[in-house]
Amino acid sequence: MTKIRVRFAPSPTGFVHIGSLRTALYNFLFAKKNKADFVLRIEDTDQKRYVKGALESLLKVLEWAGITWDEGPIKQSERLEIYKKYASELVKKGHAYYCFCEPERLEEMRKEQQAMKKPPIYDRYCLRNLTEEEINKNLKNNCSYTIRLKIPENETVEFEDIIRGKMKFNTDLIDDQVLLKSDGFPTYHLAVVVDDHEMGITYVIRGEEWLPSTPKHILLYKYFGWKAPEFVHLPLLLNPDRSKLSKRQGDVAVEDYIKKGYLKEAIINFVALLGWNPGKGETQEIFTLEELIEKFDLSHVHKGGAVFDIKKLDWMNSEWIKKISIDELYDRSFSFWKEKNFYNNSSEEKKSEEYLKKVLAVERNRLSKLSEVGESNKFFFGDIEYEKKLLSWKNASGEDTKKSLEKSLDVLTNISDVNWTLENIEKMLLEAAEDKRGELLWPLRTALTGEQKSPSPFEVAWVLGKKETIKRINKAIKMM
Ligand code: GLU
């Protein structure tokens, strides 16, 4: 049996589209599941789209996501001679031809076709009019040329797509595709077929937008006399209004999601479910990469477009923030803390690892993105300001509020430093409150936070530590 081999073949554009990450992930999952080889190939033959540093940022994102490969990165731009050789071979076989048409002529032709509402297809001027001698003369004179694929007339090209079943295309609607450009670089179509063949790729798993290109590839395989791989076209990614996922309606670059503090686990989990599900009756929604490898299967990839629902991503991210360890959460959130003024302006003690980990332990259940750390609990970091009336539970008098605060002060003062644990603080305060929880806990909580809403007074007192807690209660008592 031939070894299963897949590839991820991005064109580096300077950022990684979320759809591109999905293609990489599905190839990776399929490869791992089937103990196949995974090749990373860089399709960088479009010189006009060259972006400096694009390859490095692509590799960084794959590494961040934990998507690894077995071979590559192989750059197409370093294989130009190979594509030239194959393009000439097709000319010799009569399946491709030289085209010397100048861009101006092609432009004019296209305009005419547009005006007449005809498909924009090359009119075969060079194929119909040039003699062998003229072609040779042009080549000798170094005239600029392209090599075009000679698409057969009125034939049906068929292939089996693993997800979509039998696909049929009429060749009359297909342009005589340029295979080799005038700058000597191959087009995507030539390079992709040559490389998938030379690299022994057995499954081509890619986005649906490449489906219309596949008949051209099928013809190329046929003319070269090569066996075509299996084709798997993944469903389009859609905006919530079912238009094609675009920048205009939200971020499409993985880098933007990283910057906003989405965890790799959440992104991978979310992207995996954009077009795939683990099967009927499966209700599990949170998957680790290992679980995805175990469960992934092409037969559960959908045909229909997959809607990118940011609310779902936020939910998954919040679930993952709850799942990772506090040490991990601290490490991964550190860069976000450093961007916040309230953090930078606080004391060394409050900037410490130990303190931040306590804050995170309290906050983690309410965070949907790492960029939000500390934002709704700034009272942990600086002095707090609030109005006296905030301290009173319902219509309690100043005197009652003062008494309540004194009671809390008494309870908390009696807890020693070593016993200052969340469990103890909660237990002692609840015992003291008896059935009048609001009366005791509201003044305490507002005295510690200065906020209408916040985590419980037990959690806040635990994070702040005994000294700071006592200090804040005393300040509130003085206000009354
Ligand atoms: N270079 C193409 C891209 O940017 C690859 C398409 C394919 O996988 O054949 O997505």
Coordinates of C-alpha atoms and ligand atoms in Angstrom, one line a residue:
M1 CA 0.0 0.0 0.0
T2 CA 1.3 3.5 -0.8
K3 CA 1.9 5.7 2.2
I4 CA -0.8 8.3 2.9
R5 CA 0.6 11.7 2.4
V6 CA -1.0 15.1 2.8
R7 CA 0.2 18.7 2.5
F8 CA -0.7 22.2 3.6
A9 CA 0.3 24.6 0.8
P10 CA -0.3 28.2 1.8
S11 CA 0.6 31.2 -0.2
P12 CA 2.2 33.5 2.4
T13 CA 0.3 36.7 2.4
G14 CA 1.6 38.3 5.6
F15 CA -1.1 37.0 7.9
V16 CA -2.8 33.6 8.4
H17 CA -6.5 33.6 7.4
I18 CA -8.7 31.6 9.9
G19 CA -9.8 29.4 6.9
S20 CA -6.2 28.7 6.2
L21 CA -5.6 27.6 9.8
R22 CA -8.6 25.3 9.4
T23 CA -7.1 23.7 6.3
A24 CA -3.8 23.2 8.1
L25 CA -5.6 21.7 11.1
Y26 CA -7.7 19.2 9.1
N27 CA -4.6 18.1 7.2
F28 CA -2.7 17.7 10.5
L29 CA -5.6 15.8 12.2
F30 CA -6.0 13.5 9.2
A31 CA -2.3 12.9 9.0
K32 CA -2.0 12.1 12.7
K33 CA -5.1 9.9 12.7
N34 CA -3.9 7.9 9.7
K35 CA -0.2 7.9 10.6
A36 CA 0.4 9.7 7.4
D37 CA 3.1 12.1 6.3
F38 CA 2.4 15.8 6.4
V39 CA 4.3 18.1 4.1
L40 CA 4.4 21.9 4.5
R41 CA 4.8 23.5 1.1
I42 CA 5.1 27.3 0.6
E43 CA 3.3 28.4 -2.6
D44 CA 5.3 31.6 -3.2
T45 CA 5.3 31.8 -7.0
D46 CA 3.2 35.0 -7.2
Q47 CA 6.0 37.6 -7.1
K48 CA 3.4 40.4 -7.1
R49 CA 2.1 39.2 -3.8
Y50 CA 5.4 38.8 -2.1
V51 CA 5.4 40.1 1.5
K52 CA 8.6 40.3 3.5
G53 CA 8.5 38.2 6.7
A54 CA 5.3 36.4 5.7
L55 CA 6.9 32.9 5.9
E56 CA 8.2 33.6 9.4
S57 CA 4.9 34.8 10.6
L58 CA 3.1 31.8 9.1
L59 CA 5.5 29.4 10.8
K60 CA 5.1 31.2 14.0
V61 CA 1.3 30.8 13.9
L62 CA 1.5 27.1 13.1
E63 CA 4.0 26.6 16.0
W64 CA 1.7 28.6 18.3
A65 CA -1.2 26.4 17.4
G66 CA 0.8 23.2 17.9
I67 CA 0.4 22.1 14.3
T68 CA 3.6 20.2 13.3
W69 CA 4.7 18.8 10.0
D70 CA 7.1 16.1 8.8
E71 CA 8.6 17.6 5.7
G72 CA 9.3 21.1 4.6
P73 CA 8.8 24.0 4.4
I74 CA 9.5 23.4 0.7
K75 CA 9.4 26.6 -1.2
Q76 CA 8.1 26.6 -4.8
S77 CA 10.2 29.6 -5.7
E78 CA 13.3 27.4 -5.3
R79 CA 11.9 24.8 -7.8
L80 CA 11.4 27.0 -10.9
E81 CA 13.5 24.8 -13.3
I82 CA 11.3 21.8 -12.5
Y83 CA 8.1 23.6 -13.5
K84 CA 9.7 24.9 -16.7
K85 CA 10.7 21.4 -17.7
Y86 CA 7.2 20.1 -17.2
A87 CA 5.6 23.1 -19.0
S88 CA 7.9 22.4 -22.1
E89 CA 7.0 18.7 -21.9
L90 CA 3.3 19.5 -22.2
V91 CA 4.0 21.8 -25.2
K92 CA 5.9 18.9 -26.9
K93 CA 3.0 16.6 -26.2
G94 CA 0.6 19.1 -27.8
H95 CA -1.3 19.8 -24.7
A96 CA 0.0 23.3 -24.1
Y97 CA 1.2 26.1 -26.4
Y98 CA 3.2 29.3 -26.4
C99 CA 1.3 32.5 -26.2
F100 CA 3.0 35.8 -27.2
C101 CA -0.1 38.0 -26.7
E102 CA 0.7 41.3 -25.0
P103 CA -1.1 42.4 -21.9
E104 CA -2.8 45.2 -23.8
R105 CA -4.3 42.9 -26.4
L106 CA -5.6 40.5 -23.6
E107 CA -7.1 43.5 -21.8
E108 CA -8.9 44.7 -24.9
M109 CA -10.2 41.2 -25.6
R110 CA -11.5 40.9 -22.1
K111 CA -13.3 44.2 -22.4
E112 CA -15.0 43.1 -25.6
Q113 CA -16.0 39.9 -24.0
Q114 CA -17.4 41.7 -21.0
A115 CA -19.4 44.1 -23.2
M116 CA -20.9 41.1 -25.1
K117 CA -21.5 39.3 -21.8
K118 CA -19.3 36.4 -22.8
P119 CA -17.1 34.4 -20.3
P120 CA -13.6 35.9 -20.1
I121 CA -11.8 33.2 -22.0
Y122 CA -8.6 33.5 -24.1
D123 CA -9.5 33.5 -27.8
R124 CA -6.6 31.3 -28.8
Y125 CA -5.1 33.8 -31.1
C126 CA -1.6 32.3 -30.8
L127 CA -2.8 28.7 -31.0
R128 CA -4.8 29.4 -34.2
N129 CA -2.5 31.8 -36.0
L130 CA 1.1 31.1 -35.3
T131 CA 3.2 28.7 -37.5
E132 CA 6.0 26.6 -36.1
E133 CA 8.5 28.9 -37.7
E134 CA 6.9 32.0 -36.2
I135 CA 7.0 30.5 -32.8
N136 CA 10.6 29.5 -33.1
K137 CA 11.5 33.0 -34.4
N138 CA 9.8 34.7 -31.5
L139 CA 11.6 32.4 -29.0
K140 CA 14.9 33.1 -30.7
N141 CA 14.2 36.9 -30.5
N142 CA 13.5 36.5 -26.8
C143 CA 9.9 37.7 -27.1
S144 CA 8.0 37.6 -23.9
Y145 CA 5.7 34.5 -23.7
T146 CA 3.5 32.5 -21.5
I147 CA 2.6 28.8 -21.9
R148 CA -1.1 28.0 -21.9
L149 CA -2.9 24.7 -21.3
K150 CA -4.9 23.6 -24.3
I151 CA -8.3 22.8 -22.8
P152 CA -10.2 20.3 -25.0
E153 CA -13.4 21.5 -26.6
N154 CA -16.8 20.4 -25.3
E155 CA -15.6 17.6 -23.0
T156 CA -16.8 16.7 -19.5
V157 CA -14.1 16.5 -16.8
E158 CA -15.2 14.3 -13.9
F159 CA -13.8 13.6 -10.6
E160 CA -14.9 12.3 -7.2
D161 CA -14.7 14.6 -4.3
I162 CA -14.7 12.7 -1.0
I163 CA -17.1 15.2 0.6
R164 CA -19.2 16.3 -2.4
G165 CA -19.3 13.1 -4.5
K166 CA -19.1 13.1 -8.3
M167 CA -18.2 16.5 -9.8
K168 CA -18.6 17.3 -13.5
F169 CA -17.3 20.3 -15.4
N170 CA -17.8 21.2 -19.1
T171 CA -14.5 22.2 -20.6
D172 CA -16.1 25.0 -22.8
L173 CA -16.3 27.1 -19.7
I174 CA -12.7 26.7 -18.8
D175 CA -10.0 29.2 -19.9
D176 CA -6.8 28.1 -21.6
Q177 CA -5.1 28.5 -18.3
V178 CA -1.6 30.1 -18.2
L179 CA 0.8 27.5 -16.8
L180 CA 4.0 29.4 -17.1
K181 CA 4.1 33.2 -16.7
S182 CA 6.3 35.6 -18.7
D183 CA 8.5 36.0 -15.6
G184 CA 9.4 32.3 -15.8
F185 CA 7.4 31.5 -12.7
P186 CA 4.7 28.8 -12.8
T187 CA 1.1 29.7 -12.0
Y188 CA -0.5 28.0 -9.0
H189 CA -2.2 25.4 -11.3
L190 CA 1.0 24.0 -12.8
A191 CA 3.0 24.2 -9.6
V192 CA 0.4 22.5 -7.5
V193 CA 0.0 19.5 -9.8
V194 CA 3.7 19.0 -10.4
D195 CA 4.4 19.2 -6.7
D196 CA 1.5 17.1 -5.5
H197 CA 2.7 14.5 -7.9
E198 CA 6.5 14.8 -7.2
M199 CA 5.8 14.8 -3.5
G200 CA 3.7 11.8 -3.6
I201 CA 0.6 13.5 -2.1
T202 CA -2.3 11.1 -1.9
Y203 CA -5.0 13.4 -0.5
V204 CA -5.5 17.0 -1.4
I205 CA -7.5 18.6 1.4
R206 CA -8.2 22.3 0.7
G207 CA -10.8 25.0 0.8
E208 CA -13.9 24.9 -1.4
E209 CA -12.7 28.0 -3.2
W210 CA -10.3 25.8 -5.1
L211 CA -13.0 23.5 -6.4
P212 CA -13.3 25.3 -9.8
S213 CA -9.6 24.9 -10.3
T214 CA -9.7 21.1 -9.9
P215 CA -10.9 20.2 -13.5
K216 CA -7.8 22.0 -14.8
H217 CA -5.7 19.9 -12.4
I218 CA -7.4 16.7 -13.5
L219 CA -6.6 17.5 -17.1
L220 CA -3.0 18.2 -16.2
Y221 CA -2.7 14.8 -14.4
K222 CA -4.2 13.1 -17.5
Y223 CA -1.8 14.8 -19.9
F224 CA 1.2 14.1 -17.8
G225 CA 0.1 10.5 -17.4
W226 CA 0.0 10.7 -13.6
K227 CA -2.5 9.3 -11.1
A228 CA -4.5 12.1 -9.5
P229 CA -4.8 12.2 -5.7
E230 CA -8.0 12.0 -3.8
F231 CA -9.7 15.4 -3.5
V232 CA -11.4 16.8 -0.4
H233 CA -12.8 20.3 -0.6
L234 CA -13.7 21.8 2.8
P235 CA -16.8 24.0 3.1
L236 CA -16.6 27.7 2.9
L237 CA -16.4 29.8 6.0
L238 CA -19.3 32.3 6.3
N239 CA -20.2 35.4 8.1
P240 CA -23.4 35.2 10.3
D241 CA -25.4 36.6 7.4
R242 CA -24.0 33.7 5.3
S243 CA -21.9 35.8 3.0
K244 CA -18.3 34.7 2.6
L245 CA -16.2 35.3 5.7
S246 CA -14.6 38.7 5.2
K247 CA -12.6 41.3 7.0
R248 CA -15.4 43.7 6.8
Q249 CA -17.5 41.8 9.3
G250 CA -14.7 41.0 11.8
D251 CA -11.2 39.7 12.1
V252 CA -10.1 37.0 9.8
A253 CA -6.4 36.9 10.7
V254 CA -5.4 34.3 13.4
E255 CA -2.8 36.9 14.6
D256 CA -5.7 39.2 15.5
Y257 CA -7.3 36.6 17.7
I258 CA -3.9 35.9 19.4
K259 CA -3.5 39.6 20.1
K260 CA -6.9 39.7 21.7
G261 CA -6.1 36.9 24.1
Y262 CA -7.8 33.8 22.6
L263 CA -6.1 30.6 23.8
K264 CA -4.6 28.3 21.2
E265 CA -6.7 25.5 22.6
A266 CA -9.9 27.5 22.1
I267 CA -9.0 28.5 18.6
I268 CA -8.1 25.0 17.6
N269 CA -11.3 23.6 19.2
F270 CA -13.4 26.2 17.5
V271 CA -11.8 26.0 14.1
A272 CA -12.0 22.1 14.2
L273 CA -15.8 22.5 14.5
L274 CA -16.1 24.9 11.6
G275 CA -17.2 22.3 9.0
W276 CA -16.7 19.1 11.0
N277 CA -18.6 17.4 13.9
P278 CA -17.8 14.3 15.8
G279 CA -20.9 12.5 14.6
K280 CA -24.6 12.0 15.4
G281 CA -25.5 12.0 19.1
E282 CA -22.2 13.4 20.2
T283 CA -22.8 16.3 22.5
Q284 CA -19.2 17.0 23.5
E285 CA -18.1 20.5 22.4
I286 CA -14.8 21.0 24.2
F287 CA -12.0 18.9 22.6
T288 CA -8.3 18.8 23.2
L289 CA -6.0 18.4 20.2
E290 CA -5.4 14.8 21.2
E291 CA -9.2 14.1 21.3
L292 CA -9.6 15.8 17.9
I293 CA -6.9 13.6 16.4
E294 CA -8.7 10.5 17.8
K295 CA -12.1 11.6 16.6
F296 CA -11.4 13.3 13.3
D297 CA -12.8 11.7 10.3
L298 CA -13.4 13.1 6.7
S299 CA -16.8 11.4 6.6
H300 CA -18.1 14.0 9.2
V301 CA -16.9 17.0 7.3
H302 CA -19.9 19.0 6.0
K303 CA -20.8 20.1 2.5
G304 CA -22.5 23.3 3.5
G305 CA -20.8 26.5 4.5
A306 CA -19.8 26.9 8.1
V307 CA -20.8 30.0 10.0
F308 CA -18.2 31.7 12.0
D309 CA -19.9 32.6 15.2
I310 CA -17.8 34.8 17.4
K311 CA -20.1 34.3 20.4
K312 CA -19.3 30.6 20.3
L313 CA -15.6 31.3 20.1
D314 CA -15.9 33.6 23.1
W315 CA -17.7 30.8 25.0
M316 CA -15.1 28.2 24.1
N317 CA -12.4 30.6 25.1
S318 CA -14.0 31.2 28.5
E319 CA -14.3 27.4 28.9
W320 CA -10.6 26.9 28.1
I321 CA -9.6 29.7 30.4
K322 CA -11.3 27.8 33.2
K323 CA -9.6 24.6 32.2
I324 CA -5.9 25.4 32.0
S325 CA -3.8 25.6 35.2
I326 CA -3.2 28.8 37.1
D327 CA 0.5 28.6 36.2
E328 CA -0.4 28.4 32.5
L329 CA -2.9 31.2 32.8
Y330 CA -0.4 33.4 34.5
D331 CA 2.3 32.7 31.9
R332 CA -0.1 33.3 29.0
S333 CA -1.7 36.4 30.4
F334 CA 1.4 38.1 31.5
S335 CA 1.9 40.2 28.4
F336 CA -1.6 41.5 28.7
W337 CA -1.1 42.7 32.3
K338 CA 2.0 44.6 31.2
E339 CA -0.2 46.7 28.9
K340 CA -2.5 47.9 31.6
N341 CA -1.9 51.2 33.4
F342 CA -3.7 50.1 36.6
Y343 CA -1.3 47.2 36.8
N344 CA 1.9 49.2 35.9
N345 CA 1.0 51.9 38.4
S346 CA 0.4 49.5 41.3
S347 CA 2.9 48.4 44.1
E348 CA 5.6 45.8 43.6
E349 CA 3.7 43.5 45.9
K350 CA 0.6 43.7 43.7
K351 CA 2.6 43.2 40.6
S352 CA 4.1 40.0 42.0
E353 CA 3.5 36.6 40.5
E354 CA 1.9 35.4 43.7
Y355 CA -0.6 38.2 43.8
L356 CA -1.6 38.0 40.1
K357 CA -2.2 34.3 40.4
K358 CA -4.7 34.9 43.2
V359 CA -6.4 37.6 41.1
L360 CA -6.5 35.1 38.2
A361 CA -7.9 32.4 40.4
V362 CA -10.8 34.7 41.3
E363 CA -11.3 36.1 37.8
R364 CA -10.9 33.1 35.6
N365 CA -14.5 32.0 35.8
R366 CA -15.7 35.4 34.4
L367 CA -13.1 36.0 31.6
S368 CA -13.8 35.4 28.0
K369 CA -10.4 36.8 26.7
L370 CA -7.0 37.2 28.2
S371 CA -7.0 40.9 27.1
E372 CA -9.8 41.5 29.7
V373 CA -7.6 40.5 32.7
G374 CA -8.0 42.8 35.6
E375 CA -10.4 45.1 33.7
S376 CA -13.5 44.6 35.9
N377 CA -11.5 44.2 39.1
K378 CA -9.2 47.2 39.1
F379 CA -9.8 47.6 42.9
F380 CA -7.2 44.8 43.4
F381 CA -4.5 47.2 42.2
G382 CA -4.9 50.8 43.4
D383 CA -6.7 52.8 46.1
I384 CA -10.4 52.8 45.7
E385 CA -12.8 55.8 45.7
Y386 CA -16.5 55.4 46.3
E387 CA -19.5 57.2 47.9
K388 CA -20.4 56.5 51.5
K389 CA -24.0 55.6 50.5
L390 CA -22.7 52.6 48.5
L391 CA -21.8 50.9 51.8
S392 CA -25.3 50.6 53.1
W393 CA -27.3 47.4 52.5
K394 CA -30.8 48.4 51.2
N395 CA -32.0 51.2 53.6
A396 CA -29.8 50.4 56.5
S397 CA -28.8 53.4 58.6
G398 CA -25.3 54.7 58.9
E399 CA -25.1 53.4 62.4
D400 CA -26.1 49.9 61.4
T401 CA -23.7 49.9 58.5
K402 CA -20.9 50.9 60.8
K403 CA -21.8 48.1 63.2
S404 CA -21.8 45.6 60.4
L405 CA -18.4 46.7 59.3
E406 CA -17.1 46.5 62.8
K407 CA -18.4 43.0 63.1
S408 CA -16.6 42.0 59.9
L409 CA -13.5 43.7 61.1
D410 CA -13.7 41.7 64.3
V411 CA -14.2 38.4 62.6
L412 CA -11.4 39.0 60.1
T413 CA -8.9 40.3 62.6
N414 CA -9.3 37.0 64.5
I415 CA -8.1 35.0 61.5
S416 CA -4.4 34.6 61.7
D417 CA -2.1 35.2 58.7
V418 CA -1.5 31.5 58.2
N419 CA -5.2 30.7 58.3
W420 CA -6.0 33.4 55.8
T421 CA -7.4 31.0 53.3
L422 CA -10.5 31.4 51.1
E423 CA -12.3 28.5 52.9
N424 CA -11.6 30.0 56.4
I425 CA -12.6 33.5 55.4
E426 CA -15.9 32.3 54.0
K427 CA -16.6 30.0 56.9
M428 CA -16.0 32.5 59.6
L429 CA -17.9 35.3 57.9
L430 CA -20.9 33.1 57.1
E431 CA -21.0 31.9 60.7
A432 CA -21.0 35.5 61.9
A433 CA -23.7 36.5 59.4
E434 CA -26.1 33.7 60.4
D435 CA -29.3 34.4 58.4
K436 CA -28.5 38.0 57.7
R437 CA -26.0 37.6 55.0
G438 CA -26.8 40.8 53.0
E439 CA -26.5 43.0 56.2
L440 CA -23.0 41.7 56.8
L441 CA -21.6 41.0 53.4
W442 CA -22.8 43.9 51.4
P443 CA -21.0 46.6 53.4
L444 CA -17.9 44.5 53.6
R445 CA -17.8 43.7 49.9
T446 CA -18.3 47.4 48.9
A447 CA -15.8 48.5 51.5
L448 CA -13.2 46.2 49.9
T449 CA -14.1 47.0 46.2
G450 CA -15.9 50.3 46.0
E451 CA -18.1 48.6 43.3
Q452 CA -21.7 47.7 42.9
K453 CA -20.7 44.4 41.4
S454 CA -17.7 42.3 42.0
P455 CA -16.6 38.8 43.1
S456 CA -17.6 37.8 46.6
P457 CA -16.2 39.5 49.7
F458 CA -14.5 36.2 50.7
E459 CA -12.6 36.1 47.4
V460 CA -11.7 39.7 47.5
A461 CA -10.5 39.6 51.1
W462 CA -8.4 36.5 50.3
V463 CA -6.7 38.2 47.3
L464 CA -6.1 41.5 49.1
G465 CA -4.6 39.8 52.1
K466 CA -5.2 40.5 55.7
K467 CA -3.4 43.8 56.1
E468 CA -5.0 45.5 53.1
T469 CA -8.5 44.1 54.0
I470 CA -8.3 45.5 57.5
K471 CA -7.1 48.8 56.1
R472 CA -10.0 49.1 53.7
I473 CA -12.6 48.2 56.3
N474 CA -11.1 50.8 58.7
K475 CA -11.3 53.4 56.1
A476 CA -15.0 52.6 55.5
I477 CA -15.8 52.7 59.2
K478 CA -14.2 56.2 59.4
M479 CA -16.4 57.4 56.6
M480 CA -19.6 56.4 58.5
Ligands
GLU1 N1 -1.6 28.0 -2.4 C1 -3.0 27.7 -2.3 C2 -3.5 28.5 -1.1 O1 -3.0 29.6 -0.9 C3 -3.2 26.2 -2.0 C4 -4.4 25.6 -2.6 C5 -4.3 24.1 -2.5 O2 -4.2 23.6 -1.4 O3 -4.2 23.5 -3.6 O4 -4.4 28.2 -0.4

